[in-house]
């Protein structure tokens, strides 16, 4: 019985680690998109164009990255919890 439980935990741990890798990739891609949008915003500002929507998008992207980092932290917490379970 304990072996099956350990196997289940190991599978969960493996899944969470895959999610962590995906979260890292998503966050990195998000930073790239944000930097690109900031460059576009700067270009609009330099040209004297209306920047309201571009500024709004930058803000939304920043908020999204905050939430993605929070989600990543939750994944890390879950991994730590599962690793402690395996050691018990």
GROMACS .gro file of N, CA and C in nm:
model
  264
    1UNK      N    1   0.082  -0.119   0.000
    1UNK     CA    2   0.000   0.000   0.000
    1UNK      C    3   0.087   0.126   0.000
    2UNK      N    4   0.190   0.126   0.083
    2UNK     CA    5   0.277   0.243   0.089
    2UNK      C    6   0.348   0.265  -0.044
    3UNK      N    7   0.382   0.156  -0.113
    3UNK     CA    8   0.450   0.169  -0.242
    3UNK      C    9   0.362   0.240  -0.344
    4UNK      N   10   0.234   0.206  -0.344
    4UNK     CA   11   0.143   0.270  -0.438
    4UNK      C   12   0.129   0.418  -0.405
    5UNK      N   13   0.123   0.451  -0.278
    5UNK     CA   14   0.114   0.590  -0.237
    5UNK      C   15   0.240   0.666  -0.277
    6UNK      N   16   0.354   0.605  -0.258
    6UNK     CA   17   0.479   0.668  -0.297
    6UNK      C   18   0.484   0.686  -0.448
    7UNK      N   19   0.435   0.588  -0.521
    7UNK     CA   20   0.432   0.598  -0.667
    7UNK      C   21   0.339   0.712  -0.711
    8UNK      N   22   0.226   0.725  -0.645
    8UNK     CA   23   0.131   0.832  -0.677
    8UNK      C   24   0.195   0.968  -0.652
    9UNK      N   25   0.262   0.979  -0.538
    9UNK     CA   26   0.328   1.105  -0.503
    9UNK      C   27   0.438   1.136  -0.605
   10UNK      N   28   0.513   1.034  -0.645
   10UNK     CA   29   0.620   1.053  -0.743
   10UNK      C   30   0.563   1.103  -0.876
   11UNK      N   31   0.449   1.049  -0.917
   11UNK     CA   32   0.384   1.095  -1.040
   11UNK      C   33   0.338   1.240  -1.028
   12UNK      N   34   0.280   1.273  -0.915
   12UNK     CA   35   0.237   1.411  -0.892
   12UNK      C   36   0.357   1.505  -0.895
   13UNK      N   37   0.464   1.463  -0.831
   13UNK     CA   38   0.586   1.544  -0.826
   13UNK      C   39   0.641   1.568  -0.966
   14UNK      N   40   0.644   1.464  -1.045
   14UNK     CA   41   0.690   1.476  -1.184
   14UNK      C   42   0.602   1.574  -1.262
   15UNK      N   43   0.472   1.564  -1.243
   15UNK     CA   44   0.379   1.655  -1.311
   15UNK      C   45   0.399   1.799  -1.269
   16UNK      N   46   0.419   1.821  -1.140
   16UNK     CA   47   0.440   1.957  -1.090
   16UNK      C   48   0.571   2.016  -1.143
   17UNK      N   49   0.672   1.931  -1.154
   17UNK     CA   50   0.800   1.979  -1.208
   17UNK      C   51   0.785   2.018  -1.355
   18UNK      N   52   0.704   1.944  -1.429
   18UNK     CA   53   0.677   1.982  -1.569
   18UNK      C   54   0.603   2.116  -1.574
   19UNK      N   55   0.508   2.134  -1.482
   19UNK     CA   56   0.436   2.261  -1.476
   19UNK      C   57   0.529   2.377  -1.443
   20UNK      N   58   0.627   2.352  -1.357
   20UNK     CA   59   0.724   2.456  -1.321
   20UNK      C   60   0.807   2.497  -1.443
   21UNK      N   61   0.850   2.400  -1.522
   21UNK     CA   62   0.926   2.429  -1.644
   21UNK      C   63   0.841   2.512  -1.739
   22UNK      N   64   0.714   2.474  -1.754
   22UNK     CA   65   0.624   2.550  -1.841
   22UNK      C   66   0.602   2.691  -1.788
   23UNK      N   67   0.584   2.703  -1.658
   23UNK     CA   68   0.565   2.836  -1.598
   23UNK      C   69   0.687   2.924  -1.624
   24UNK      N   70   0.806   2.869  -1.609
   24UNK     CA   71   0.927   2.946  -1.636
   24UNK      C   72   0.932   2.993  -1.782
   25UNK      N   73   0.898   2.903  -1.874
   25UNK     CA   74   0.898   2.939  -2.016
   25UNK      C   75   0.793   3.045  -2.046
   26UNK      N   76   0.675   3.031  -1.987
   26UNK     CA   77   0.568   3.129  -2.007
   26UNK      C   78   0.608   3.266  -1.953
   27UNK      N   79   0.670   3.268  -1.836
   27UNK     CA   80   0.714   3.395  -1.776
   27UNK      C   81   0.820   3.460  -1.863
   28UNK      N   82   0.916   3.383  -1.910
   28UNK     CA   83   1.020   3.439  -1.997
   28UNK      C   84   0.960   3.495  -2.125
   29UNK      N   85   0.868   3.421  -2.185
   29UNK     CA   86   0.802   3.470  -2.307
   29UNK      C   87   0.719   3.595  -2.277
   30UNK      N   88   0.658   3.598  -2.161
   30UNK     CA   89   0.581   3.716  -2.121
   30UNK      C   90   0.669   3.839  -2.106
   31UNK      N   91   0.787   3.821  -2.048
   31UNK     CA   92   0.881   3.933  -2.035
   31UNK      C   93   0.923   3.983  -2.173
   32UNK      N   94   0.945   3.892  -2.265
   32UNK     CA   95   0.983   3.931  -2.401
   32UNK      C   96   0.871   4.012  -2.466
   33UNK      N   97   0.748   3.964  -2.454
   33UNK     CA   98   0.634   4.038  -2.511
   33UNK      C   99   0.619   4.175  -2.446
   34UNK      N  100   0.640   4.181  -2.314
   34UNK     CA  101   0.629   4.309  -2.244
   34UNK      C  102   0.736   4.407  -2.293
   35UNK      N  103   0.860   4.359  -2.305
   35UNK     CA  104   0.966   4.447  -2.355
   35UNK      C  105   0.934   4.498  -2.495
   36UNK      N  106   0.883   4.410  -2.581
   36UNK     CA  107   0.845   4.452  -2.716
   36UNK      C  108   0.737   4.559  -2.712
   37UNK      N  109   0.639   4.540  -2.627
   37UNK     CA  110   0.531   4.638  -2.615
   37UNK      C  111   0.584   4.770  -2.561
   38UNK      N  112   0.678   4.764  -2.469
   38UNK     CA  113   0.737   4.887  -2.415
   38UNK      C  114   0.813   4.964  -2.524
   39UNK      N  115   0.879   4.892  -2.612
   39UNK     CA  116   0.948   4.956  -2.725
   39UNK      C  117   0.846   5.023  -2.816
   40UNK      N  118   0.737   4.952  -2.845
   40UNK     CA  119   0.632   5.012  -2.928
   40UNK      C  120   0.573   5.135  -2.862
   41UNK      N  121   0.551   5.128  -2.733
   41UNK     CA  122   0.498   5.243  -2.659
   41UNK      C  123   0.593   5.362  -2.669
   42UNK      N  124   0.720   5.337  -2.653
   42UNK     CA  125   0.819   5.445  -2.664
   42UNK      C  126   0.817   5.507  -2.803
   43UNK      N  127   0.802   5.424  -2.905
   43UNK     CA  128   0.794   5.475  -3.042
   43UNK      C  129   0.671   5.563  -3.061
   44UNK      N  130   0.559   5.519  -3.007
   44UNK     CA  131   0.436   5.599  -3.017
   44UNK      C  132   0.453   5.732  -2.945
   45UNK      N  133   0.514   5.727  -2.827
   45UNK     CA  134   0.536   5.850  -2.751
   45UNK      C  135   0.627   5.946  -2.828
   46UNK      N  136   0.734   5.892  -2.885
   46UNK     CA  137   0.828   5.974  -2.960
   46UNK      C  138   0.762   6.039  -3.082
   47UNK      N  139   0.666   5.968  -3.141
   47UNK     CA  140   0.596   6.020  -3.259
   47UNK      C  141   0.482   6.114  -3.220
   48UNK      N  142   0.455   6.124  -3.091
   48UNK     CA  143   0.347   6.211  -3.046
   48UNK      C  144   0.209   6.152  -3.067
   49UNK      N  145   0.202   6.021  -3.086
   49UNK     CA  146   0.074   5.953  -3.108
   49UNK      C  147   0.003   5.926  -2.976
   50UNK      N  148  -0.125   5.893  -2.988
   50UNK     CA  149  -0.205   5.855  -2.872
   50UNK      C  150  -0.150   5.723  -2.817
   51UNK      N  151  -0.119   5.721  -2.689
   51UNK     CA  152  -0.057   5.602  -2.629
   51UNK      C  153  -0.146   5.536  -2.523
   52UNK      N  154  -0.268   5.582  -2.510
   52UNK     CA  155  -0.354   5.532  -2.403
   52UNK      C  156  -0.370   5.380  -2.407
   53UNK      N  157  -0.403   5.326  -2.523
   53UNK     CA  158  -0.423   5.180  -2.532
   53UNK      C  159  -0.291   5.104  -2.515
   54UNK      N  160  -0.184   5.158  -2.568
   54UNK     CA  161  -0.053   5.093  -2.554
   54UNK      C  162  -0.011   5.091  -2.407
   55UNK      N  163  -0.037   5.201  -2.336
   55UNK     CA  164  -0.005   5.207  -2.192
   55UNK      C  165  -0.091   5.108  -2.115
   56UNK      N  166  -0.218   5.099  -2.153
   56UNK     CA  167  -0.310   5.005  -2.088
   56UNK      C  168  -0.261   4.862  -2.107
   57UNK      N  169  -0.217   4.831  -2.229
   57UNK     CA  170  -0.167   4.696  -2.257
   57UNK      C  171  -0.041   4.666  -2.175
   58UNK      N  172   0.050   4.762  -2.165
   58UNK     CA  173   0.171   4.743  -2.083
   58UNK      C  174   0.131   4.712  -1.939
   59UNK      N  175   0.036   4.788  -1.887
   59UNK     CA  176  -0.009   4.765  -1.749
   59UNK      C  177  -0.069   4.625  -1.734
   60UNK      N  178  -0.154   4.585  -1.828
   60UNK     CA  179  -0.215   4.452  -1.821
   60UNK      C  180  -0.109   4.341  -1.829
   61UNK      N  181  -0.011   4.361  -1.914
   61UNK     CA  182   0.096   4.262  -1.926
   61UNK      C  183   0.176   4.252  -1.797
   62UNK      N  184   0.203   4.366  -1.734
   62UNK     CA  185   0.275   4.366  -1.606
   62UNK      C  186   0.194   4.292  -1.500
   63UNK      N  187   0.065   4.317  -1.495
   63UNK     CA  188  -0.021   4.249  -1.397
   63UNK      C  189  -0.027   4.099  -1.423
   64UNK      N  190  -0.032   4.063  -1.550
   64UNK     CA  191  -0.033   3.921  -1.586
   64UNK      C  192   0.095   3.853  -1.538
   65UNK      N  193   0.208   3.918  -1.556
   65UNK     CA  194   0.335   3.861  -1.510
   65UNK      C  195   0.338   3.846  -1.359
   66UNK      N  196   0.280   3.941  -1.287
   66UNK     CA  197   0.271   3.929  -1.141
   66UNK      C  198   0.194   3.802  -1.105
   67UNK      N  199   0.081   3.781  -1.171
   67UNK     CA  200   0.000   3.662  -1.142
   67UNK      C  201   0.072   3.534  -1.182
   68UNK      N  202   0.141   3.536  -1.293
   68UNK     CA  203   0.216   3.418  -1.335
   68UNK      C  204   0.325   3.384  -1.235
   69UNK      N  205   0.392   3.487  -1.181
   69UNK     CA  206   0.496   3.461  -1.079
   69UNK      C  207   0.434   3.406  -0.952
   70UNK      N  208   0.316   3.455  -0.916
   70UNK     CA  209   0.246   3.398  -0.799
   70UNK      C  210   0.212   3.252  -0.823
   71UNK      N  211   0.163   3.222  -0.942
   71UNK     CA  212   0.129   3.084  -0.976
   71UNK      C  213   0.254   2.996  -0.970
   72UNK      N  214   0.366   3.048  -1.020
   72UNK     CA  215   0.492   2.973  -1.015
   72UNK      C  216   0.531   2.943  -0.870
   73UNK      N  217   0.514   3.041  -0.782
   73UNK     CA  218   0.546   3.021  -0.640
   73UNK      C  219   0.459   2.911  -0.580
   74UNK      N  220   0.333   2.906  -0.620
   74UNK     CA  221   0.244   2.800  -0.570
   74UNK      C  222   0.292   2.663  -0.618
   75UNK      N  223   0.337   2.656  -0.741
   75UNK     CA  224   0.390   2.529  -0.793
   75UNK      C  225   0.513   2.488  -0.712
   76UNK      N  226   0.600   2.583  -0.683
   76UNK     CA  227   0.719   2.553  -0.602
   76UNK      C  228   0.679   2.502  -0.464
   77UNK      N  229   0.578   2.563  -0.404
   77UNK     CA  230   0.531   2.518  -0.273
   77UNK      C  231   0.478   2.376  -0.281
   78UNK      N  232   0.404   2.346  -0.387
   78UNK     CA  233   0.348   2.211  -0.403
   78UNK      C  234   0.461   2.110  -0.421
   79UNK      N  235   0.562   2.145  -0.497
   79UNK     CA  236   0.677   2.055  -0.515
   79UNK      C  237   0.745   2.029  -0.381
   80UNK      N  238   0.767   2.133  -0.304
   80UNK     CA  239   0.831   2.116  -0.172
   80UNK      C  240   0.747   2.026  -0.083
   81UNK      N  241   0.615   2.044  -0.086
   81UNK     CA  242   0.525   1.961  -0.005
   81UNK      C  243   0.536   1.814  -0.048
   82UNK      N  244   0.531   1.789  -0.178
   82UNK     CA  245   0.539   1.652  -0.227
   82UNK      C  246   0.674   1.589  -0.196
   83UNK      N  247   0.781   1.667  -0.205
   83UNK     CA  248   0.914   1.613  -0.172
   83UNK      C  249   0.923   1.576  -0.025
   84UNK      N  250   0.859   1.656   0.061
   84UNK     CA  251   0.857   1.621   0.205
   84UNK      C  252   0.777   1.493   0.227
   85UNK      N  253   0.667   1.477   0.153
   85UNK     CA  254   0.586   1.354   0.167
   85UNK      C  255   0.666   1.231   0.129
   86UNK      N  256   0.745   1.241   0.026
   86UNK     CA  257   0.826   1.127  -0.019
   86UNK      C  258   0.927   1.089   0.088
   87UNK      N  259   0.979   1.188   0.159
   87UNK     CA  260   1.080   1.161   0.263
   87UNK      C  261   1.020   1.099   0.389
   88UNK      N  262   0.891   1.114   0.409
   88UNK     CA  263   0.828   1.061   0.532
   88UNK      C  264   0.822   0.912   0.536
   0.00000   0.00000   0.00000
